[in-house]
């Protein structure tokens, strides 16, 4: 791809502000990511290897420095008061991935500026928009299998705000004629963020992990499969597509941690003091055991996006993670 002088608005693009529309059309594959978290960093790295121009946003100077040290181009963005220069940069991009969670009672912070976004994107080159949501929007389902047509009934405030945000982004994209999708992600794991990593690091459990202890089923997805689903959706236009992005094997947390512990013991005997009992609730009640339980179907993802999972089960995913790990227990002399 030829290089052009960088603009003040967005140095990642390397194009001049007055470049003609016909010339702009040559430069396809430009991704703007709102919220450079775990999934989006993984996705951005994958796109960059394929020759994409990728720019993202973060919320602090510390995060910005950390991301730049990893080779990413990022803008500082306060989603509650976004700078016009950052929004203007969106005009030069063909694809937009949204991964900013709702905040408090305000909901999606970017959608507070929906009309400003609409006017900005109306004059731009955007073709594709995807919002990353969560399977939590289905609520408590008593262990039932749920697909994208299953009634949503979120119980937590965050899940309710997620559902509102889905509708907001779908409406925005559809009104502007973009290919627009919502991805409802299961529990996300991958290198550096998995049961294997938790056991090795002996990390304290988060409140969310404590709540998941008593669930009979938890739907998960490896970050690599999220990325391949995102790429598939780019080449499968949809005016209002909603997809569950999960693997084939909803399983209890205790089972996953027991498997992870066995992997560690086999690879590095004698180095873990973790007990699989730590992953289970001390005495879950019958009521607690069904809280939030659901088995999430991925059939639409497979059928419409053509995704063939790299990790159809947590077993494959954890094996892949531990196979790539260097000995974390090695001590330098």
PDB file of C-alpha atoms in Angstrom, residues 58-284:
ATOM      1  CA  UNK A  58      -8.624   3.817  25.448  1.00  0.00           C
ATOM      2  CA  UNK A  59      -9.511   5.874  28.496  1.00  0.00           C
ATOM      3  CA  UNK A  60      -6.232   6.791  30.205  1.00  0.00           C
ATOM      4  CA  UNK A  61      -2.689   7.901  29.414  1.00  0.00           C
ATOM      5  CA  UNK A  62      -1.334   4.856  31.226  1.00  0.00           C
ATOM      6  CA  UNK A  63      -3.367   2.491  29.018  1.00  0.00           C
ATOM      7  CA  UNK A  64      -2.408   4.478  25.943  1.00  0.00           C
ATOM      8  CA  UNK A  65       1.277   4.144  26.729  1.00  0.00           C
ATOM      9  CA  UNK A  66       0.903   0.428  27.405  1.00  0.00           C
ATOM     10  CA  UNK A  67      -0.951  -0.137  24.120  1.00  0.00           C
ATOM     11  CA  UNK A  68       1.547   1.916  22.135  1.00  0.00           C
ATOM     12  CA  UNK A  69       4.378  -0.148  23.614  1.00  0.00           C
ATOM     13  CA  UNK A  70       2.575  -3.204  22.198  1.00  0.00           C
ATOM     14  CA  UNK A  71       2.540  -1.589  18.750  1.00  0.00           C
ATOM     15  CA  UNK A  72      -1.042  -0.267  18.617  1.00  0.00           C
ATOM     16  CA  UNK A  73      -2.166   3.165  17.448  1.00  0.00           C
ATOM     17  CA  UNK A  74      -4.683   4.579  19.905  1.00  0.00           C
ATOM     18  CA  UNK A  75      -6.631   7.719  20.728  1.00  0.00           C
ATOM     19  CA  UNK A  76      -7.506   8.816  24.237  1.00  0.00           C
ATOM     20  CA  UNK A  77     -11.287   8.918  24.396  1.00  0.00           C
ATOM     21  CA  UNK A  78     -13.690  10.024  27.085  1.00  0.00           C
ATOM     22  CA  UNK A  79     -16.872   8.448  25.751  1.00  0.00           C
ATOM     23  CA  UNK A  80     -18.967  10.831  27.831  1.00  0.00           C
ATOM     24  CA  UNK A  81     -17.331  13.844  26.184  1.00  0.00           C
ATOM     25  CA  UNK A  82     -15.667  12.606  22.976  1.00  0.00           C
ATOM     26  CA  UNK A  83     -13.433  15.054  21.137  1.00  0.00           C
ATOM     27  CA  UNK A  84     -14.689  16.056  17.717  1.00  0.00           C
ATOM     28  CA  UNK A  85     -11.288  15.321  16.163  1.00  0.00           C
ATOM     29  CA  UNK A  86     -11.539  11.696  17.270  1.00  0.00           C
ATOM     30  CA  UNK A  87     -15.059  11.354  15.914  1.00  0.00           C
ATOM     31  CA  UNK A  88     -14.003  13.008  12.656  1.00  0.00           C
ATOM     32  CA  UNK A  89     -11.339  10.328  12.255  1.00  0.00           C
ATOM     33  CA  UNK A  90     -14.151   7.788  11.904  1.00  0.00           C
ATOM     34  CA  UNK A  91     -14.968   9.226   8.481  1.00  0.00           C
ATOM     35  CA  UNK A  92     -11.811   7.677   7.066  1.00  0.00           C
ATOM     36  CA  UNK A  93     -12.574   4.156   8.261  1.00  0.00           C
ATOM     37  CA  UNK A  94     -14.546   1.399   6.579  1.00  0.00           C
ATOM     38  CA  UNK A  95     -15.243  -0.741   9.652  1.00  0.00           C
ATOM     39  CA  UNK A  96     -16.231   0.079  13.238  1.00  0.00           C
ATOM     40  CA  UNK A  97     -16.083  -2.320  16.196  1.00  0.00           C
ATOM     41  CA  UNK A  98     -17.710  -1.136  19.426  1.00  0.00           C
ATOM     42  CA  UNK A  99     -16.512  -2.654  22.687  1.00  0.00           C
ATOM     43  CA  UNK A 100     -17.295   0.005  25.290  1.00  0.00           C
ATOM     44  CA  UNK A 101     -19.522  -1.343  28.076  1.00  0.00           C
ATOM     45  CA  UNK A 102     -22.507   0.566  29.444  1.00  0.00           C
ATOM     46  CA  UNK A 103     -21.793   2.832  32.396  1.00  0.00           C
ATOM     47  CA  UNK A 104     -24.002   3.127  35.485  1.00  0.00           C
ATOM     48  CA  UNK A 105     -27.504   4.356  34.846  1.00  0.00           C
ATOM     49  CA  UNK A 106     -26.351   6.384  31.827  1.00  0.00           C
ATOM     50  CA  UNK A 107     -26.166   3.353  29.536  1.00  0.00           C
ATOM     51  CA  UNK A 108     -23.923   3.268  26.496  1.00  0.00           C
ATOM     52  CA  UNK A 109     -21.763   6.413  26.723  1.00  0.00           C
ATOM     53  CA  UNK A 110     -21.241   6.729  22.973  1.00  0.00           C
ATOM     54  CA  UNK A 111     -24.939   6.473  22.202  1.00  0.00           C
ATOM     55  CA  UNK A 112     -25.493   9.579  24.307  1.00  0.00           C
ATOM     56  CA  UNK A 113     -24.081  11.290  21.230  1.00  0.00           C
ATOM     57  CA  UNK A 114     -26.095   9.275  18.700  1.00  0.00           C
ATOM     58  CA  UNK A 115     -27.032  12.252  16.537  1.00  0.00           C
ATOM     59  CA  UNK A 116     -23.447  13.492  16.435  1.00  0.00           C
ATOM     60  CA  UNK A 117     -22.305   9.991  15.504  1.00  0.00           C
ATOM     61  CA  UNK A 118     -24.998   9.770  12.844  1.00  0.00           C
ATOM     62  CA  UNK A 119     -23.999  13.042  11.183  1.00  0.00           C
ATOM     63  CA  UNK A 120     -20.314  12.089  11.334  1.00  0.00           C
ATOM     64  CA  UNK A 121     -20.776   8.616   9.868  1.00  0.00           C
ATOM     65  CA  UNK A 122     -23.218   9.845   7.242  1.00  0.00           C
ATOM     66  CA  UNK A 123     -20.372  11.705   5.527  1.00  0.00           C
ATOM     67  CA  UNK A 124     -17.844   8.898   5.949  1.00  0.00           C
ATOM     68  CA  UNK A 125     -16.834   5.627   4.347  1.00  0.00           C
ATOM     69  CA  UNK A 126     -18.173   3.159   6.903  1.00  0.00           C
ATOM     70  CA  UNK A 127     -19.515  -0.156   5.574  1.00  0.00           C
ATOM     71  CA  UNK A 128     -19.636  -2.420   8.643  1.00  0.00           C
ATOM     72  CA  UNK A 129     -20.474  -1.959  12.307  1.00  0.00           C
ATOM     73  CA  UNK A 130     -20.408  -4.542  15.080  1.00  0.00           C
ATOM     74  CA  UNK A 131     -21.308  -4.149  18.748  1.00  0.00           C
ATOM     75  CA  UNK A 132     -19.900  -6.624  21.284  1.00  0.00           C
ATOM     76  CA  UNK A 133     -22.585  -7.569  23.784  1.00  0.00           C
ATOM     77  CA  UNK A 134     -23.095 -10.459  26.201  1.00  0.00           C
ATOM     78  CA  UNK A 135     -25.233 -13.573  26.591  1.00  0.00           C
ATOM     79  CA  UNK A 136     -26.280 -12.096  29.951  1.00  0.00           C
ATOM     80  CA  UNK A 137     -29.155 -10.371  28.090  1.00  0.00           C
ATOM     81  CA  UNK A 138     -31.076 -13.687  28.163  1.00  0.00           C
ATOM     82  CA  UNK A 139     -31.271 -13.658  31.957  1.00  0.00           C
ATOM     83  CA  UNK A 140     -32.116 -16.760  33.979  1.00  0.00           C
ATOM     84  CA  UNK A 141     -33.287 -19.641  31.801  1.00  0.00           C
ATOM     85  CA  UNK A 142     -33.284 -22.671  34.139  1.00  0.00           C
ATOM     86  CA  UNK A 143     -30.755 -24.539  32.025  1.00  0.00           C
ATOM     87  CA  UNK A 144     -32.684 -24.217  28.768  1.00  0.00           C
ATOM     88  CA  UNK A 145     -31.009 -24.031  25.373  1.00  0.00           C
ATOM     89  CA  UNK A 146     -31.350 -20.479  24.073  1.00  0.00           C
ATOM     90  CA  UNK A 147     -30.853 -19.120  20.577  1.00  0.00           C
ATOM     91  CA  UNK A 148     -31.062 -15.594  19.212  1.00  0.00           C
ATOM     92  CA  UNK A 149     -34.875 -15.813  18.973  1.00  0.00           C
ATOM     93  CA  UNK A 150     -35.235 -16.749  22.639  1.00  0.00           C
ATOM     94  CA  UNK A 151     -36.935 -13.943  24.622  1.00  0.00           C
ATOM     95  CA  UNK A 152     -34.434 -11.683  26.342  1.00  0.00           C
ATOM     96  CA  UNK A 153     -35.078 -11.125  30.037  1.00  0.00           C
ATOM     97  CA  UNK A 154     -31.997  -9.506  31.610  1.00  0.00           C
ATOM     98  CA  UNK A 155     -31.976  -9.460  35.402  1.00  0.00           C
ATOM     99  CA  UNK A 156     -28.922  -7.353  36.260  1.00  0.00           C
ATOM    100  CA  UNK A 157     -28.803  -3.635  35.592  1.00  0.00           C
ATOM    101  CA  UNK A 158     -25.714  -4.070  33.397  1.00  0.00           C
ATOM    102  CA  UNK A 159     -27.441  -6.720  31.275  1.00  0.00           C
ATOM    103  CA  UNK A 160     -30.460  -4.443  30.828  1.00  0.00           C
ATOM    104  CA  UNK A 161     -28.184  -1.642  29.669  1.00  0.00           C
ATOM    105  CA  UNK A 162     -26.450  -4.079  27.297  1.00  0.00           C
ATOM    106  CA  UNK A 163     -29.778  -4.887  25.687  1.00  0.00           C
ATOM    107  CA  UNK A 164     -30.584  -1.186  25.284  1.00  0.00           C
ATOM    108  CA  UNK A 165     -27.172  -0.618  23.714  1.00  0.00           C
ATOM    109  CA  UNK A 166     -27.733  -3.471  21.258  1.00  0.00           C
ATOM    110  CA  UNK A 167     -30.908  -1.823  20.051  1.00  0.00           C
ATOM    111  CA  UNK A 168     -29.252   1.576  19.825  1.00  0.00           C
ATOM    112  CA  UNK A 169     -26.332   0.416  17.689  1.00  0.00           C
ATOM    113  CA  UNK A 170     -28.533  -1.771  15.492  1.00  0.00           C
ATOM    114  CA  UNK A 171     -30.854   1.153  14.851  1.00  0.00           C
ATOM    115  CA  UNK A 172     -27.969   3.516  14.117  1.00  0.00           C
ATOM    116  CA  UNK A 173     -26.282   1.155  11.671  1.00  0.00           C
ATOM    117  CA  UNK A 174     -29.510   0.161   9.972  1.00  0.00           C
ATOM    118  CA  UNK A 175     -30.626   3.776   9.526  1.00  0.00           C
ATOM    119  CA  UNK A 176     -27.330   4.566   7.793  1.00  0.00           C
ATOM    120  CA  UNK A 177     -27.388   1.458   5.603  1.00  0.00           C
ATOM    121  CA  UNK A 178     -24.357  -0.280   7.114  1.00  0.00           C
ATOM    122  CA  UNK A 179     -23.902  -4.000   7.547  1.00  0.00           C
ATOM    123  CA  UNK A 180     -24.662  -4.108  11.284  1.00  0.00           C
ATOM    124  CA  UNK A 181     -24.241  -6.946  13.754  1.00  0.00           C
ATOM    125  CA  UNK A 182     -24.462  -7.605  17.466  1.00  0.00           C
ATOM    126  CA  UNK A 183     -22.277 -10.347  18.924  1.00  0.00           C
ATOM    127  CA  UNK A 184     -23.520 -11.818  22.201  1.00  0.00           C
ATOM    128  CA  UNK A 185     -20.351 -13.233  23.699  1.00  0.00           C
ATOM    129  CA  UNK A 186     -20.132 -16.010  26.245  1.00  0.00           C
ATOM    130  CA  UNK A 187     -17.452 -16.082  28.933  1.00  0.00           C
ATOM    131  CA  UNK A 188     -14.273 -14.936  27.192  1.00  0.00           C
ATOM    132  CA  UNK A 189     -10.969 -16.723  27.713  1.00  0.00           C
ATOM    133  CA  UNK A 190      -7.646 -16.981  25.930  1.00  0.00           C
ATOM    134  CA  UNK A 191      -3.879 -16.704  26.457  1.00  0.00           C
ATOM    135  CA  UNK A 192      -3.252 -14.838  29.700  1.00  0.00           C
ATOM    136  CA  UNK A 193      -6.910 -15.020  30.686  1.00  0.00           C
ATOM    137  CA  UNK A 194      -8.022 -18.560  31.454  1.00  0.00           C
ATOM    138  CA  UNK A 195      -8.485 -21.114  34.209  1.00  0.00           C
ATOM    139  CA  UNK A 196      -4.883 -22.195  33.654  1.00  0.00           C
ATOM    140  CA  UNK A 197      -3.633 -18.651  34.241  1.00  0.00           C
ATOM    141  CA  UNK A 198      -5.835 -18.187  37.313  1.00  0.00           C
ATOM    142  CA  UNK A 199      -4.493 -21.367  38.924  1.00  0.00           C
ATOM    143  CA  UNK A 200      -0.857 -20.563  38.153  1.00  0.00           C
ATOM    144  CA  UNK A 201      -1.120 -17.000  39.411  1.00  0.00           C
ATOM    145  CA  UNK A 202      -3.223 -18.033  42.438  1.00  0.00           C
ATOM    146  CA  UNK A 203      -5.390 -15.007  41.750  1.00  0.00           C
ATOM    147  CA  UNK A 204      -8.210 -14.101  44.144  1.00  0.00           C
ATOM    148  CA  UNK A 205     -11.641 -14.670  42.698  1.00  0.00           C
ATOM    149  CA  UNK A 206     -13.658 -11.748  41.425  1.00  0.00           C
ATOM    150  CA  UNK A 207     -17.258 -11.225  42.498  1.00  0.00           C
ATOM    151  CA  UNK A 208     -18.384 -12.439  39.079  1.00  0.00           C
ATOM    152  CA  UNK A 209     -16.380 -15.650  39.466  1.00  0.00           C
ATOM    153  CA  UNK A 210     -17.871 -16.250  42.898  1.00  0.00           C
ATOM    154  CA  UNK A 211     -21.356 -15.853  41.444  1.00  0.00           C
ATOM    155  CA  UNK A 212     -20.578 -18.321  38.645  1.00  0.00           C
ATOM    156  CA  UNK A 213     -19.480 -21.020  41.081  1.00  0.00           C
ATOM    157  CA  UNK A 214     -22.974 -22.373  41.587  1.00  0.00           C
ATOM    158  CA  UNK A 215     -24.023 -22.434  37.931  1.00  0.00           C
ATOM    159  CA  UNK A 216     -24.567 -25.775  36.312  1.00  0.00           C
ATOM    160  CA  UNK A 217     -23.824 -24.352  32.870  1.00  0.00           C
ATOM    161  CA  UNK A 218     -21.595 -21.533  31.664  1.00  0.00           C
ATOM    162  CA  UNK A 219     -21.162 -20.818  27.961  1.00  0.00           C
ATOM    163  CA  UNK A 220     -17.641 -19.810  26.970  1.00  0.00           C
ATOM    164  CA  UNK A 221     -15.710 -18.820  23.886  1.00  0.00           C
ATOM    165  CA  UNK A 222     -12.003 -18.664  23.075  1.00  0.00           C
ATOM    166  CA  UNK A 223     -10.784 -15.278  21.874  1.00  0.00           C
ATOM    167  CA  UNK A 224      -9.501 -16.850  18.641  1.00  0.00           C
ATOM    168  CA  UNK A 225     -13.033 -17.964  17.788  1.00  0.00           C
ATOM    169  CA  UNK A 226     -14.414 -14.496  18.496  1.00  0.00           C
ATOM    170  CA  UNK A 227     -11.868 -13.115  16.046  1.00  0.00           C
ATOM    171  CA  UNK A 228     -12.700 -15.567  13.293  1.00  0.00           C
ATOM    172  CA  UNK A 229     -16.415 -14.872  13.771  1.00  0.00           C
ATOM    173  CA  UNK A 230     -15.757 -11.139  13.465  1.00  0.00           C
ATOM    174  CA  UNK A 231     -13.818 -11.661  10.242  1.00  0.00           C
ATOM    175  CA  UNK A 232     -16.568 -13.900   8.875  1.00  0.00           C
ATOM    176  CA  UNK A 233     -19.205 -11.261   9.619  1.00  0.00           C
ATOM    177  CA  UNK A 234     -17.237  -8.655   7.675  1.00  0.00           C
ATOM    178  CA  UNK A 235     -17.702 -10.731   4.535  1.00  0.00           C
ATOM    179  CA  UNK A 236     -21.316 -11.688   5.314  1.00  0.00           C
ATOM    180  CA  UNK A 237     -23.364  -8.476   5.056  1.00  0.00           C
ATOM    181  CA  UNK A 238     -26.365  -8.255   7.360  1.00  0.00           C
ATOM    182  CA  UNK A 239     -28.633  -5.287   7.987  1.00  0.00           C
ATOM    183  CA  UNK A 240     -29.547  -6.391  11.509  1.00  0.00           C
ATOM    184  CA  UNK A 241     -27.753  -9.573  12.499  1.00  0.00           C
ATOM    185  CA  UNK A 242     -27.562 -10.887  16.072  1.00  0.00           C
ATOM    186  CA  UNK A 243     -25.247 -13.809  16.792  1.00  0.00           C
ATOM    187  CA  UNK A 244     -24.420 -15.861  19.867  1.00  0.00           C
ATOM    188  CA  UNK A 245     -20.654 -16.348  19.909  1.00  0.00           C
ATOM    189  CA  UNK A 246     -20.015 -19.360  22.142  1.00  0.00           C
ATOM    190  CA  UNK A 247     -18.464 -22.798  21.908  1.00  0.00           C
ATOM    191  CA  UNK A 248     -20.304 -26.145  21.818  1.00  0.00           C
ATOM    192  CA  UNK A 249     -19.758 -27.107  25.444  1.00  0.00           C
ATOM    193  CA  UNK A 250     -21.480 -25.136  28.230  1.00  0.00           C
ATOM    194  CA  UNK A 251     -19.889 -26.582  31.349  1.00  0.00           C
ATOM    195  CA  UNK A 252     -19.704 -25.818  35.075  1.00  0.00           C
ATOM    196  CA  UNK A 253     -16.764 -23.783  36.341  1.00  0.00           C
ATOM    197  CA  UNK A 254     -15.626 -26.553  38.670  1.00  0.00           C
ATOM    198  CA  UNK A 255     -15.245 -28.973  35.756  1.00  0.00           C
ATOM    199  CA  UNK A 256     -13.166 -26.467  33.795  1.00  0.00           C
ATOM    200  CA  UNK A 257     -10.846 -25.735  36.722  1.00  0.00           C
ATOM    201  CA  UNK A 258     -10.396 -29.426  37.498  1.00  0.00           C
ATOM    202  CA  UNK A 259      -9.325 -30.012  33.894  1.00  0.00           C
ATOM    203  CA  UNK A 260      -6.989 -27.005  33.998  1.00  0.00           C
ATOM    204  CA  UNK A 261      -5.421 -28.230  37.239  1.00  0.00           C
ATOM    205  CA  UNK A 262      -4.784 -31.667  35.714  1.00  0.00           C
ATOM    206  CA  UNK A 263      -3.089 -30.050  32.703  1.00  0.00           C
ATOM    207  CA  UNK A 264      -0.756 -28.082  34.969  1.00  0.00           C
ATOM    208  CA  UNK A 265       0.075 -31.095  37.107  1.00  0.00           C
ATOM    209  CA  UNK A 266       0.933 -33.143  34.030  1.00  0.00           C
ATOM    210  CA  UNK A 267       3.099 -30.460  32.448  1.00  0.00           C
ATOM    211  CA  UNK A 268       4.773 -29.146  35.620  1.00  0.00           C
ATOM    212  CA  UNK A 269       4.421 -31.847  38.321  1.00  0.00           C
ATOM    213  CA  UNK A 270       4.487 -30.690  41.914  1.00  0.00           C
ATOM    214  CA  UNK A 271       4.128 -26.993  41.232  1.00  0.00           C
ATOM    215  CA  UNK A 272       0.486 -26.289  41.955  1.00  0.00           C
ATOM    216  CA  UNK A 273      -1.233 -26.133  45.323  1.00  0.00           C
ATOM    217  CA  UNK A 274      -4.571 -25.258  43.796  1.00  0.00           C
ATOM    218  CA  UNK A 275      -7.512 -27.366  44.866  1.00  0.00           C
ATOM    219  CA  UNK A 276     -10.398 -27.889  42.496  1.00  0.00           C
ATOM    220  CA  UNK A 277     -12.603 -27.333  45.547  1.00  0.00           C
ATOM    221  CA  UNK A 278     -11.643 -23.670  45.297  1.00  0.00           C
ATOM    222  CA  UNK A 279     -13.585 -23.461  42.060  1.00  0.00           C
ATOM    223  CA  UNK A 280     -16.772 -24.844  43.516  1.00  0.00           C
ATOM    224  CA  UNK A 281     -19.213 -23.289  45.921  1.00  0.00           C
ATOM    225  CA  UNK A 282     -18.948 -24.421  49.515  1.00  0.00           C
ATOM    226  CA  UNK A 283     -22.572 -25.431  49.771  1.00  0.00           C
ATOM    227  CA  UNK A 284     -24.658 -24.105  46.878  1.00  0.00           C
TER     228      UNK A 284
END
